[in-house]
mmCIF file of C-alpha atoms in Angstrom:
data_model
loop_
_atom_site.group_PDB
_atom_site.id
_atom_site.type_symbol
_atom_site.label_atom_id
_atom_site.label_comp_id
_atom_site.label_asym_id
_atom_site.label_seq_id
_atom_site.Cartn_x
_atom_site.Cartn_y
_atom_site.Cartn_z
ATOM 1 C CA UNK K 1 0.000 0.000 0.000
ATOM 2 C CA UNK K 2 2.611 2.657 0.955
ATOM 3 C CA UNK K 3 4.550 1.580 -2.027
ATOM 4 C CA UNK K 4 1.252 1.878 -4.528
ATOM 5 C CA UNK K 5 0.184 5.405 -2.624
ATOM 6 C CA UNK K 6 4.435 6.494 -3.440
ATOM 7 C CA UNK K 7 4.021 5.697 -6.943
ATOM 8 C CA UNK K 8 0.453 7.176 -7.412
ATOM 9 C CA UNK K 9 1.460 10.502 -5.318
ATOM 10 C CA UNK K 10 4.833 10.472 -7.343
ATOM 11 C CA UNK K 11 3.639 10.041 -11.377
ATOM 12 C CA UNK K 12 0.885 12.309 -10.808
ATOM 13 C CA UNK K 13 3.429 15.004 -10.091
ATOM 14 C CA UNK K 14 5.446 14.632 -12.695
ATOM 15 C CA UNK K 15 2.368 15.639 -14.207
ATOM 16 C CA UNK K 16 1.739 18.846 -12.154
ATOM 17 C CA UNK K 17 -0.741 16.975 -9.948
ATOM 18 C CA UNK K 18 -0.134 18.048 -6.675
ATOM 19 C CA UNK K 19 -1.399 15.669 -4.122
ATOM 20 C CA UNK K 20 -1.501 16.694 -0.335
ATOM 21 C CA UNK K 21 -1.245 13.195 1.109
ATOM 22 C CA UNK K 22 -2.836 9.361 1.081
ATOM 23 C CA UNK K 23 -5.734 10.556 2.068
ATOM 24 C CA UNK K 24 -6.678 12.851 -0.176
ATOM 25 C CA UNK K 25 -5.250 10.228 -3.060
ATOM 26 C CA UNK K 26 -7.754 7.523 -1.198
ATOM 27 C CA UNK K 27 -10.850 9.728 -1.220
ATOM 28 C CA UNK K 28 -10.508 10.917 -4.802
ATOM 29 C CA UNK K 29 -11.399 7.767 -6.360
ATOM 30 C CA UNK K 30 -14.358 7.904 -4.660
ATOM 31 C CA UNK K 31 -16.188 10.738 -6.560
ATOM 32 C CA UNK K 32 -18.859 10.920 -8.583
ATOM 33 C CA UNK K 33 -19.472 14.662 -9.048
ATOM 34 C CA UNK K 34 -17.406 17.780 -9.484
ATOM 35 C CA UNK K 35 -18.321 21.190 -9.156
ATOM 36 C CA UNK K 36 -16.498 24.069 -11.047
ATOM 37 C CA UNK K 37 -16.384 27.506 -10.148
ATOM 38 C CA UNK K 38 -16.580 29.754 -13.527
ATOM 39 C CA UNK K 39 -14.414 32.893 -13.264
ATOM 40 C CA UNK K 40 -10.483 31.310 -13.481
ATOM 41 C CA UNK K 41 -11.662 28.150 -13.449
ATOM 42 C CA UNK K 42 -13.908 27.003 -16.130
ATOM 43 C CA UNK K 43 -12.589 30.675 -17.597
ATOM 44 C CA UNK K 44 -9.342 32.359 -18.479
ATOM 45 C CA UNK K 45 -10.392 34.537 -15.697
ATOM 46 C CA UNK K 46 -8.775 37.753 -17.359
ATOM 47 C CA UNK K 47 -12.174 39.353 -18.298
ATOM 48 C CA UNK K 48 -12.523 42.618 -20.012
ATOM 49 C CA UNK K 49 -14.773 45.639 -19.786
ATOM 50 C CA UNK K 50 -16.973 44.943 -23.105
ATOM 51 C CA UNK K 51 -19.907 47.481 -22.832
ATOM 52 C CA UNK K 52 -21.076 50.538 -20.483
ATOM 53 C CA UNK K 53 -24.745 51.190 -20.587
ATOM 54 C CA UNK K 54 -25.142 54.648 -19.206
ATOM 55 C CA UNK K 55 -27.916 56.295 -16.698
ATOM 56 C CA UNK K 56 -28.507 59.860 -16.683
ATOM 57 C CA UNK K 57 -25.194 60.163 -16.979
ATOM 58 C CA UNK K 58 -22.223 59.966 -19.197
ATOM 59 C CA UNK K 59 -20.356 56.870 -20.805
ATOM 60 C CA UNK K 60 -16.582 58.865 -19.205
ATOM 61 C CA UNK K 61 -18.102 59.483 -15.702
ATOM 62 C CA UNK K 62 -19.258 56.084 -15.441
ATOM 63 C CA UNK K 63 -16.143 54.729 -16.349
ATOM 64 C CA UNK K 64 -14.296 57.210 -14.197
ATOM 65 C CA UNK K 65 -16.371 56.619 -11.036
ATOM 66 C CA UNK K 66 -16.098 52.739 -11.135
ATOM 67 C CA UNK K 67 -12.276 53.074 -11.779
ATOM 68 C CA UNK K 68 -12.240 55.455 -8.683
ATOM 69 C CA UNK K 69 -14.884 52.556 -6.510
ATOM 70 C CA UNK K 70 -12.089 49.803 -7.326
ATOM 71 C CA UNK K 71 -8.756 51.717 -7.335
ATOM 72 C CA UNK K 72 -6.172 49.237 -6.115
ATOM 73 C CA UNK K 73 -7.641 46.306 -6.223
ATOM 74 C CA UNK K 74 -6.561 42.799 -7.810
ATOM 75 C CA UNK K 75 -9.855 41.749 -8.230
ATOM 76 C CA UNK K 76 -10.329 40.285 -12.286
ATOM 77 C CA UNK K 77 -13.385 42.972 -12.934
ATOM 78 C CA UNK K 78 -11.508 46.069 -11.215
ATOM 79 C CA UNK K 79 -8.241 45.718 -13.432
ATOM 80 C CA UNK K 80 -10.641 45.036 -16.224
ATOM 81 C CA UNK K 81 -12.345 48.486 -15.332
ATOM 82 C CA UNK K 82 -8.344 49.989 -14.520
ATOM 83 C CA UNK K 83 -7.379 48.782 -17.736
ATOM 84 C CA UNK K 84 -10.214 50.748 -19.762
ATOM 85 C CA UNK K 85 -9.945 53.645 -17.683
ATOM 86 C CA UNK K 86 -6.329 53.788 -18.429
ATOM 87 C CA UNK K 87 -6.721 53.266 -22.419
ATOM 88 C CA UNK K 88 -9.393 55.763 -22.568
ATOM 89 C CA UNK K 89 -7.021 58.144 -20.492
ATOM 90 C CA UNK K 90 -9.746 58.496 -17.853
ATOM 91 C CA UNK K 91 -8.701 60.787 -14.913
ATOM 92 C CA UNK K 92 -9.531 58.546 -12.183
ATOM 93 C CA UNK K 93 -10.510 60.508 -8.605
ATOM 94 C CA UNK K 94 -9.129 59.017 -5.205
ATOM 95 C CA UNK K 95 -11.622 57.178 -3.252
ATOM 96 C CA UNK K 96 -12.016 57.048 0.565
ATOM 97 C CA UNK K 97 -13.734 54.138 3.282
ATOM 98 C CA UNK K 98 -13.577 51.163 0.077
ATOM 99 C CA UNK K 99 -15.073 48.277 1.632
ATOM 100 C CA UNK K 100 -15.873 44.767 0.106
ATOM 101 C CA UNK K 101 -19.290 43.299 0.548
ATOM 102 C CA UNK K 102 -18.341 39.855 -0.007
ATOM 103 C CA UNK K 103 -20.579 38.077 -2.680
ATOM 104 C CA UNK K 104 -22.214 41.418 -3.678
ATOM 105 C CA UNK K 105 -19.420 43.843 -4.501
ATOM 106 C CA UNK K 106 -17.434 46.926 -3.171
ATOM 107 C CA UNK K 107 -18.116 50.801 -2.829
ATOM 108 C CA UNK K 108 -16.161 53.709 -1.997
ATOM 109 C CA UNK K 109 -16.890 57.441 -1.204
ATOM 110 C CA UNK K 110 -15.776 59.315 -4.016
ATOM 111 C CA UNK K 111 -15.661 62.957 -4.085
ATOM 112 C CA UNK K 112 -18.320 62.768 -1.284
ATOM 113 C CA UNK K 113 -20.862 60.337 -2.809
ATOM 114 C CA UNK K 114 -20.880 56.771 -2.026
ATOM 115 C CA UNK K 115 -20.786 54.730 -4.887
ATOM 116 C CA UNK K 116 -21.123 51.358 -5.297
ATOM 117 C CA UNK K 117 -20.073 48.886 -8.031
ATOM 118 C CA UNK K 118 -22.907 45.799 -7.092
ATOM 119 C CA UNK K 119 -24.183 42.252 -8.099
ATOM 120 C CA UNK K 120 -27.606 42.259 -9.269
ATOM 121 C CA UNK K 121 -28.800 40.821 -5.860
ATOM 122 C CA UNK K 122 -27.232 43.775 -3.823
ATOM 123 C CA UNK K 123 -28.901 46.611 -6.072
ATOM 124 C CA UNK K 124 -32.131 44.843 -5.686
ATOM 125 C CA UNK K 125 -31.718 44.857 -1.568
ATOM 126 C CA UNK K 126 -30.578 48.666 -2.129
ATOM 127 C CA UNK K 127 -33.815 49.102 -3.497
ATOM 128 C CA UNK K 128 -32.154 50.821 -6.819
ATOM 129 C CA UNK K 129 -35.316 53.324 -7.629
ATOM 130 C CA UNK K 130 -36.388 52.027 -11.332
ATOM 131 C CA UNK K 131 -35.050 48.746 -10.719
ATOM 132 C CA UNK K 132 -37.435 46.816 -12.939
ATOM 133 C CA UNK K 133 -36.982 48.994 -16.173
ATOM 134 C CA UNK K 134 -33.251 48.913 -15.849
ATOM 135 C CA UNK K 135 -33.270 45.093 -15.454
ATOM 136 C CA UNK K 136 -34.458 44.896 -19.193
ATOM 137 C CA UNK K 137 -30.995 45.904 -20.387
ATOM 138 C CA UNK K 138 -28.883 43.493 -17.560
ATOM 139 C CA UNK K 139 -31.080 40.848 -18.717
ATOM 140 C CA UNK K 140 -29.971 41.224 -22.426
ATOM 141 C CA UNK K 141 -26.627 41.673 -21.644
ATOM 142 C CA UNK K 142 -26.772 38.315 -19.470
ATOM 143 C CA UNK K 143 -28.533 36.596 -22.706
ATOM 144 C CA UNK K 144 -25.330 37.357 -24.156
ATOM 145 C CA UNK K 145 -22.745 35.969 -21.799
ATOM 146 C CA UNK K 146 -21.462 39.108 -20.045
ATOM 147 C CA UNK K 147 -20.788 38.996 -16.794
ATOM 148 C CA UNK K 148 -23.137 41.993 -15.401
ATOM 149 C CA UNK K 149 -22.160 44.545 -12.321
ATOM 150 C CA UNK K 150 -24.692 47.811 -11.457
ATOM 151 C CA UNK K 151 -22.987 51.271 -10.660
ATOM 152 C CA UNK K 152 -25.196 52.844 -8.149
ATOM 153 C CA UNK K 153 -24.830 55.913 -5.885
ATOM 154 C CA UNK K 154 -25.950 54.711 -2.384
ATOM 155 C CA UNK K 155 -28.269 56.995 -0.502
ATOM 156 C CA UNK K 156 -31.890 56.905 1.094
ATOM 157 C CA UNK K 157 -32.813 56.590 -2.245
ATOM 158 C CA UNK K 158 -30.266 54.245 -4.095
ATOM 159 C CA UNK K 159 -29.825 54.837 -8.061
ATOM 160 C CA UNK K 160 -28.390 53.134 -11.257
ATOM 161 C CA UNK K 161 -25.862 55.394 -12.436
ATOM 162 C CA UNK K 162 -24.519 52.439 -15.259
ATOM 163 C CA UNK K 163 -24.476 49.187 -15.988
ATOM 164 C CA UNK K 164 -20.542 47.348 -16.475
ATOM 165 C CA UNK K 165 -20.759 44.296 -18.802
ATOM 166 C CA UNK K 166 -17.859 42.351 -18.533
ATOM 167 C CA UNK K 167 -16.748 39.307 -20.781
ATOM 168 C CA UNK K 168 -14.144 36.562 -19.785
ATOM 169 C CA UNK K 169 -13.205 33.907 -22.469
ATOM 170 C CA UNK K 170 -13.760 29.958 -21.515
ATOM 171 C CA UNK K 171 -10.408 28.386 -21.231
ATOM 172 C CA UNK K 172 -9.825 26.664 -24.604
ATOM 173 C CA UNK K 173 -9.385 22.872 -22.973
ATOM 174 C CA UNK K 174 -12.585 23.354 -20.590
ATOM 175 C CA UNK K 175 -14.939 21.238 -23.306
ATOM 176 C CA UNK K 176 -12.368 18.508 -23.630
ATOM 177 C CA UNK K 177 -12.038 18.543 -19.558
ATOM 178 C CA UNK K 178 -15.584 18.202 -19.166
ATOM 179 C CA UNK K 179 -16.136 15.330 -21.545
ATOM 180 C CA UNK K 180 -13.093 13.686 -19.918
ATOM 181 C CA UNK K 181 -15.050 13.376 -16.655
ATOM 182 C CA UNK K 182 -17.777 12.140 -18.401
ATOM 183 C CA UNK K 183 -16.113 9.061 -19.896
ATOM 184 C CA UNK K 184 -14.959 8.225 -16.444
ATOM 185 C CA UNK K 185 -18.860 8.085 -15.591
ATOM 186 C CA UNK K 186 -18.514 11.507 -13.215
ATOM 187 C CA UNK K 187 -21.493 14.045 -13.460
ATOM 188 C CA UNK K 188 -20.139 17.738 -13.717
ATOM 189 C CA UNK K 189 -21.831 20.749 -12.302
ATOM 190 C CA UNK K 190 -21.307 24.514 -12.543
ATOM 191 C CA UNK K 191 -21.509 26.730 -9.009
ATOM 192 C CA UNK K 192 -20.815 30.180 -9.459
ATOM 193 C CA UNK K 193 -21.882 33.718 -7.847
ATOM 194 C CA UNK K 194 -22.114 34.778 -11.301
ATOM 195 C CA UNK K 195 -25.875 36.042 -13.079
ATOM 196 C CA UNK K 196 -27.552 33.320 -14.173
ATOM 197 C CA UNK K 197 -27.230 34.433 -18.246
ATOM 198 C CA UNK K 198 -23.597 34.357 -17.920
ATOM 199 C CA UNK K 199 -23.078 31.153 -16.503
ATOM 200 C CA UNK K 200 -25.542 29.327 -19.001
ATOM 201 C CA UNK K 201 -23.448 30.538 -21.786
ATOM 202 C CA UNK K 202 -20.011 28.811 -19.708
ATOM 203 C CA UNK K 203 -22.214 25.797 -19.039
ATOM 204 C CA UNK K 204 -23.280 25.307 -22.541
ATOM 205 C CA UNK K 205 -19.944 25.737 -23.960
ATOM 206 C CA UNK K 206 -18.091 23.834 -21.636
ATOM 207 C CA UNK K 207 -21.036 20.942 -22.124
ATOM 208 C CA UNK K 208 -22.209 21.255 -18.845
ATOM 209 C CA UNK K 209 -26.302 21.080 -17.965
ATOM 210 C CA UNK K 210 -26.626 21.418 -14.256
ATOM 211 C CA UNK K 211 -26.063 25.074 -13.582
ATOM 212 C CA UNK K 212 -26.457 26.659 -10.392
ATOM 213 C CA UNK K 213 -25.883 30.385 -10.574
ATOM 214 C CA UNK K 214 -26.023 33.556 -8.372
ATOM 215 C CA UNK K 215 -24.738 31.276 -5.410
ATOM 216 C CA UNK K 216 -23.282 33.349 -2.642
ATOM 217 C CA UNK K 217 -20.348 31.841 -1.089
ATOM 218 C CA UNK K 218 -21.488 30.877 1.854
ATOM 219 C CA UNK K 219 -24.040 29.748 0.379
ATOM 220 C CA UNK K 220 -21.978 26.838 -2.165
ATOM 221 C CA UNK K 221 -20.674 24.806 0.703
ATOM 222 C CA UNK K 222 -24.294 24.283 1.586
ATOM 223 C CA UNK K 223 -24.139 23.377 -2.549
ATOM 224 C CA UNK K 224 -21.694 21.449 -1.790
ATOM 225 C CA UNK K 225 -24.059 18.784 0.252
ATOM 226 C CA UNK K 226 -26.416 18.498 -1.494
ATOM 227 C CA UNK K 227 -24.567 17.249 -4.252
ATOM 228 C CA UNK K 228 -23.300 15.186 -1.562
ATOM 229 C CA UNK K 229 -26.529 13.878 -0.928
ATOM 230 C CA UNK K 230 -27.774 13.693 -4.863
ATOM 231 C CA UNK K 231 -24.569 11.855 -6.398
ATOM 232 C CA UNK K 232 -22.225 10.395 -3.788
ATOM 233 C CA UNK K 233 -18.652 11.991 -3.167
ATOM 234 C CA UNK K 234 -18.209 15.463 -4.319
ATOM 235 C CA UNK K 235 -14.664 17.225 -6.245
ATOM 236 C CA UNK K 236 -14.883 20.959 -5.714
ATOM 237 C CA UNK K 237 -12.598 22.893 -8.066
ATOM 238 C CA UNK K 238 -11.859 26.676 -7.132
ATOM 239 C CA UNK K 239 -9.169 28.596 -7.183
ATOM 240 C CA UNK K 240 -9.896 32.170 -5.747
ATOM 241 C CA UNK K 241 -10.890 32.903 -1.623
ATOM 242 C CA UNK K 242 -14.680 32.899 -2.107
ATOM 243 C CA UNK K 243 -14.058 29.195 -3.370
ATOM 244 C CA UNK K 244 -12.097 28.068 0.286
ATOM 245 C CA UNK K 245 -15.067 27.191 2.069
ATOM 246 C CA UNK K 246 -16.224 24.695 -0.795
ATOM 247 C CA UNK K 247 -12.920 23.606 -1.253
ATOM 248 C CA UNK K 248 -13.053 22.533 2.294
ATOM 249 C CA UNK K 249 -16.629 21.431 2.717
ATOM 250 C CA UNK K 250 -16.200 19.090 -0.268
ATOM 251 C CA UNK K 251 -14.711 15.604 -0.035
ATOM 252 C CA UNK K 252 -11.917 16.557 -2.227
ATOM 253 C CA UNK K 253 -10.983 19.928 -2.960
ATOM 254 C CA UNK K 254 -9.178 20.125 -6.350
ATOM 255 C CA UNK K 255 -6.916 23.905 -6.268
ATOM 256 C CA UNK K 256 -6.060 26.045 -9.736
ATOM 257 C CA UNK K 257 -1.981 26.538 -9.031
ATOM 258 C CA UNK K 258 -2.767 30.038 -10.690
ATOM 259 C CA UNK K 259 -5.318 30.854 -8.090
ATOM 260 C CA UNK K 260 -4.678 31.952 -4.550
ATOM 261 C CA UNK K 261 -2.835 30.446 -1.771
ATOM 262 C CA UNK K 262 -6.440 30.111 0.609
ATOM 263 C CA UNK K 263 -7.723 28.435 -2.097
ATOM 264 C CA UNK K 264 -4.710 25.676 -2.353
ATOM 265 C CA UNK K 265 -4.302 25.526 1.600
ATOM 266 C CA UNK K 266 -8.292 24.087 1.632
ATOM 267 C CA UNK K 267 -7.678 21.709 -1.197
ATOM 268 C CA UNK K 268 -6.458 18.341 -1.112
ATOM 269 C CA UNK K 269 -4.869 18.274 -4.651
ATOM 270 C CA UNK K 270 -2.888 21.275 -6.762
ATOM 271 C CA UNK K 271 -3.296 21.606 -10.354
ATOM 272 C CA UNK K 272 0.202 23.362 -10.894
ATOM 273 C CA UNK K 273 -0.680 24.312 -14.455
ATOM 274 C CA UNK K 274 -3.971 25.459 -14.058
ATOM 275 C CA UNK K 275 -5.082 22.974 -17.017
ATOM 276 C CA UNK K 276 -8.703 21.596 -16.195
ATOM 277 C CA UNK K 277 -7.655 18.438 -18.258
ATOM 278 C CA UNK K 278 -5.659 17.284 -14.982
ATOM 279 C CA UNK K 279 -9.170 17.501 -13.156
ATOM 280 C CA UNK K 280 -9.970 14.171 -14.838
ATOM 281 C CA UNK K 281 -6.523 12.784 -14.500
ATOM 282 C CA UNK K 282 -6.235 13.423 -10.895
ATOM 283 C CA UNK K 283 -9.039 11.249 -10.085
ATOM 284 C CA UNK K 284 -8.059 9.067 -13.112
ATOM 285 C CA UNK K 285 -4.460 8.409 -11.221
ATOM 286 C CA UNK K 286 -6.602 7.557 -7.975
ATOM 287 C CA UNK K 287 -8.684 5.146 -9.011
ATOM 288 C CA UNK K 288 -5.526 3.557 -10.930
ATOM 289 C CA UNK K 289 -3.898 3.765 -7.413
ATOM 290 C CA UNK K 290 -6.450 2.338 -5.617
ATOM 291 C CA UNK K 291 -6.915 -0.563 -7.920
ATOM 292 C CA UNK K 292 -3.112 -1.416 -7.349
ATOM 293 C CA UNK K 293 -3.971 -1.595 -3.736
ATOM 294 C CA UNK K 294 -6.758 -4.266 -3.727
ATOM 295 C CA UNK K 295 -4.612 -6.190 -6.496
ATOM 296 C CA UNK K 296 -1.873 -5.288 -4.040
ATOM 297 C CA UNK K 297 -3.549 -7.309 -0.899
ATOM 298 C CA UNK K 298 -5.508 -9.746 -2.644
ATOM 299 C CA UNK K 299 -1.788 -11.238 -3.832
ATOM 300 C CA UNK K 300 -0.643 -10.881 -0.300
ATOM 301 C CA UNK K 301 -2.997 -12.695 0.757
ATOM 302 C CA UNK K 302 -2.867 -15.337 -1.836
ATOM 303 C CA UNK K 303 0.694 -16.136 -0.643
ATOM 304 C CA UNK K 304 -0.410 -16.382 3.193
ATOM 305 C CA UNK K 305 -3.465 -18.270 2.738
ATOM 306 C CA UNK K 306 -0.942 -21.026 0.339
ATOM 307 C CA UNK K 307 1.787 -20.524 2.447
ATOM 308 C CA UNK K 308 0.482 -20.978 6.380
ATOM 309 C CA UNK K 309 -1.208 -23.820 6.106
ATOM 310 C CA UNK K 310 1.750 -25.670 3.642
ATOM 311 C CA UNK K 311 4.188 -24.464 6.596
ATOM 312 C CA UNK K 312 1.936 -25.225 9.561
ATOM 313 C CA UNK K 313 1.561 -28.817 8.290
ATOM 314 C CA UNK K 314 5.834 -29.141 7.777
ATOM 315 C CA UNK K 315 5.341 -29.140 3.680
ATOM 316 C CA UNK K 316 7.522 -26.294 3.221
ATOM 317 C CA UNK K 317 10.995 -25.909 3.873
ATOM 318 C CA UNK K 318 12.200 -22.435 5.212
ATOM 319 C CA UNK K 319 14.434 -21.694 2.208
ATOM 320 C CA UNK K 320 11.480 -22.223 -0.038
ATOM 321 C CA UNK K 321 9.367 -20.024 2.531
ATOM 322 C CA UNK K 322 11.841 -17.145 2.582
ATOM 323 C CA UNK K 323 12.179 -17.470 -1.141
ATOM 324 C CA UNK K 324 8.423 -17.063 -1.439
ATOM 325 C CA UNK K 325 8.743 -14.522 1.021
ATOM 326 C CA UNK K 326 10.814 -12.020 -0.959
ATOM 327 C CA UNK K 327 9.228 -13.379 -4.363
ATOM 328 C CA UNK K 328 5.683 -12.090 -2.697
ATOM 329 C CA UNK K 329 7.267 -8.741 -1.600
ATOM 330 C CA UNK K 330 8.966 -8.270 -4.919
ATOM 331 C CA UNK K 331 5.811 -8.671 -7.109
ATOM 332 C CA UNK K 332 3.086 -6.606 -5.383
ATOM 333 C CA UNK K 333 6.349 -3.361 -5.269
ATOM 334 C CA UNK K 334 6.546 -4.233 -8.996
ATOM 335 C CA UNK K 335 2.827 -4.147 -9.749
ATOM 336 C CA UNK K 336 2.928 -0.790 -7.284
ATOM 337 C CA UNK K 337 5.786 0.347 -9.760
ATOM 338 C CA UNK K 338 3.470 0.064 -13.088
ATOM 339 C CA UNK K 339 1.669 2.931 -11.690
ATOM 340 C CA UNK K 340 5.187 5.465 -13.590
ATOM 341 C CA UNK K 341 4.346 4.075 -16.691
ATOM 342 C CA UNK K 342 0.846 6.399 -16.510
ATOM 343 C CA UNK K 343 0.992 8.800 -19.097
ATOM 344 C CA UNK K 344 -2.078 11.149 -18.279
ATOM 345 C CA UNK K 345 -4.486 12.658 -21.071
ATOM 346 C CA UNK K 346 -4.453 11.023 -24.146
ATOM 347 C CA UNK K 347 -1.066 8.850 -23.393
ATOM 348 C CA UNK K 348 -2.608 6.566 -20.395
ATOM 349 C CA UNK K 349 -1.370 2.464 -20.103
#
């Protein structure tokens, strides 16, 4: 067993398969659903600032105001917005008391007006006066994909000053990764906080029909057990903070090496490369592990159950015992040893 878990733990590596320890390698065969996150996960998560639809005020003083709201952070969307502001030379005013509302979005006090850049959800519990109307234009710009935030200037009574459609490109191996899973009998389901246009259009690219969007995240550990309770043994694969407490709720969290360090603490496994294909082969390498195992013991105990009784009843010399001895030890290391001859996606033995 240590030998086969040494071998496993060690070829999967060598693909950039990170594995935390036996445990984590013994669970992972177990699964029968994963869970993606969308934004750097399913996606390239390097979105861009594709459209600004403008209320009551102009298409620059949106821009500069949400620039201003997210000055300074490293969030994908706010160097999105930094990056526009900066081609259209945008001067950008400083902003005062930013706080994140996590799940919902962030706001500032610029030049003494609070202004937030919010989720859908958030401007609906701001009670964003002419709510209904403007949700005619988020909607169509969720039918197309975009990734949807509301400008609003907070008050007693809350109001829309734009609307920030964002678009993030699905990572060109996220299909193939999908279907992967698939062949190895594993159902695959999208959990995101994104709107619920958005992540359709990433489901139905990536091939993936269950889609739960708009899913705070506190709220996707609780996701997490349900599929739990619906499939069997759940893979969560994050990589950014919001994504550590499904990570940890799941029975194997599965880390993007290009996402944070939270996120690869809670996990069990590290994809170094950030390439969803190694999603299939991690669990791929632990089921090939744990197959070793059982062939592993069953051998072992073929050569007690042969060997006691022919020893116990004086039919078996000791130099044929200790040859049988090191002949039993030598062939379940060597059928361990197979396990380096995995070649991963496309290449396996």
């Amino acid at each position: 067993t240590p030998t086969a878990v040494m071998a496993g733990t060690g070829v999967a590596a060598r693909h950039g398969i990170l594995i935390k320890d036996a445990e984590a390698l013994e669970i992972a065969h177990r699964t029968r659903v994963v869970a993606f996150d969308k934004t750097g996960t399913l996606t390239e998560g390097k979105p861009s600032l594709a459209a600004i639809v403008p209320f009551g005020i102009g298409r620059e003083e949106a821009l500069r105001l949400a620039a201003a709201v997210q000055r300074g952070s490293t969030h994908p969307l706010a160097v999105a917005v930094a990056e526009a502001a900066a081609r259209d030379a945008v001067a950008v005013p400083a902003a005062e008391r930013m706080r994140t509302v996590a799940g919902r979005g962030v706001e500032a006090v610029v030049e003494r007006r609070t202004i937030a850049i919010a989720s859908r959800r958030w401007a609906m519990e701001m009670g964003v006066a002419g709510f209904e109307s403007l949700e005619v234009d988020a909607a169509r710009l969720e039918g197309e994909g975009r990734t949807v935030s509301w400008l609003v200037e907070a008050g007693p009574q809350a109001r829309a000053l734009a609307l920030l459609a964002f678009g993030d490109a699905l990572k060109p191996e996220a299909a193939a990764a999908v279907a992967s899973l698939g062949r190895l009998g594993i159902t695959t389901v999208l959990v995101t906080g994104d709107n619920r246009g958005a992540a359709l259009a990433a489901g139905r690219l990536a091939g993936i029909d269950d889609v739960r969007a708009g899913v705070l995240p506190e709220e996707k550990a609780a996701v997490v057990a349900g599929l739990r309770g619906s499939h069997g043994a759940v893979a969560m694969v994050g990589d950014g903070i919001n994504d550590a407490p499904a990570l940890a709720a799941a029975d194997i969290g599965i880390a993007m090496g290009t996402g944070t360090d939270v996120a690869m603490h809670a996990a069990g496994i590290t994809l170094m490369r950030g390439d969803l294909s190694l999603v299939a082969d991690s669990l791929d390498i632990s089921r090939r592990t744990y197959a070793k195992i059982r062939q592993n013991l069953f051998w072992a105990f073929v050569y007690n159950v042969v060997g006691v009784p022919l020893a116990a009843l004086g039919l078996l010399s000791p130099v044929i015992a200790g040859a049988a001895m090191a002949l039993s030890s030598v062939s379940v290391v060597s059928n361990a040893l197979l396990l380096a001859r995995w070649k991963g996606a496309g290449g396996r033995h």
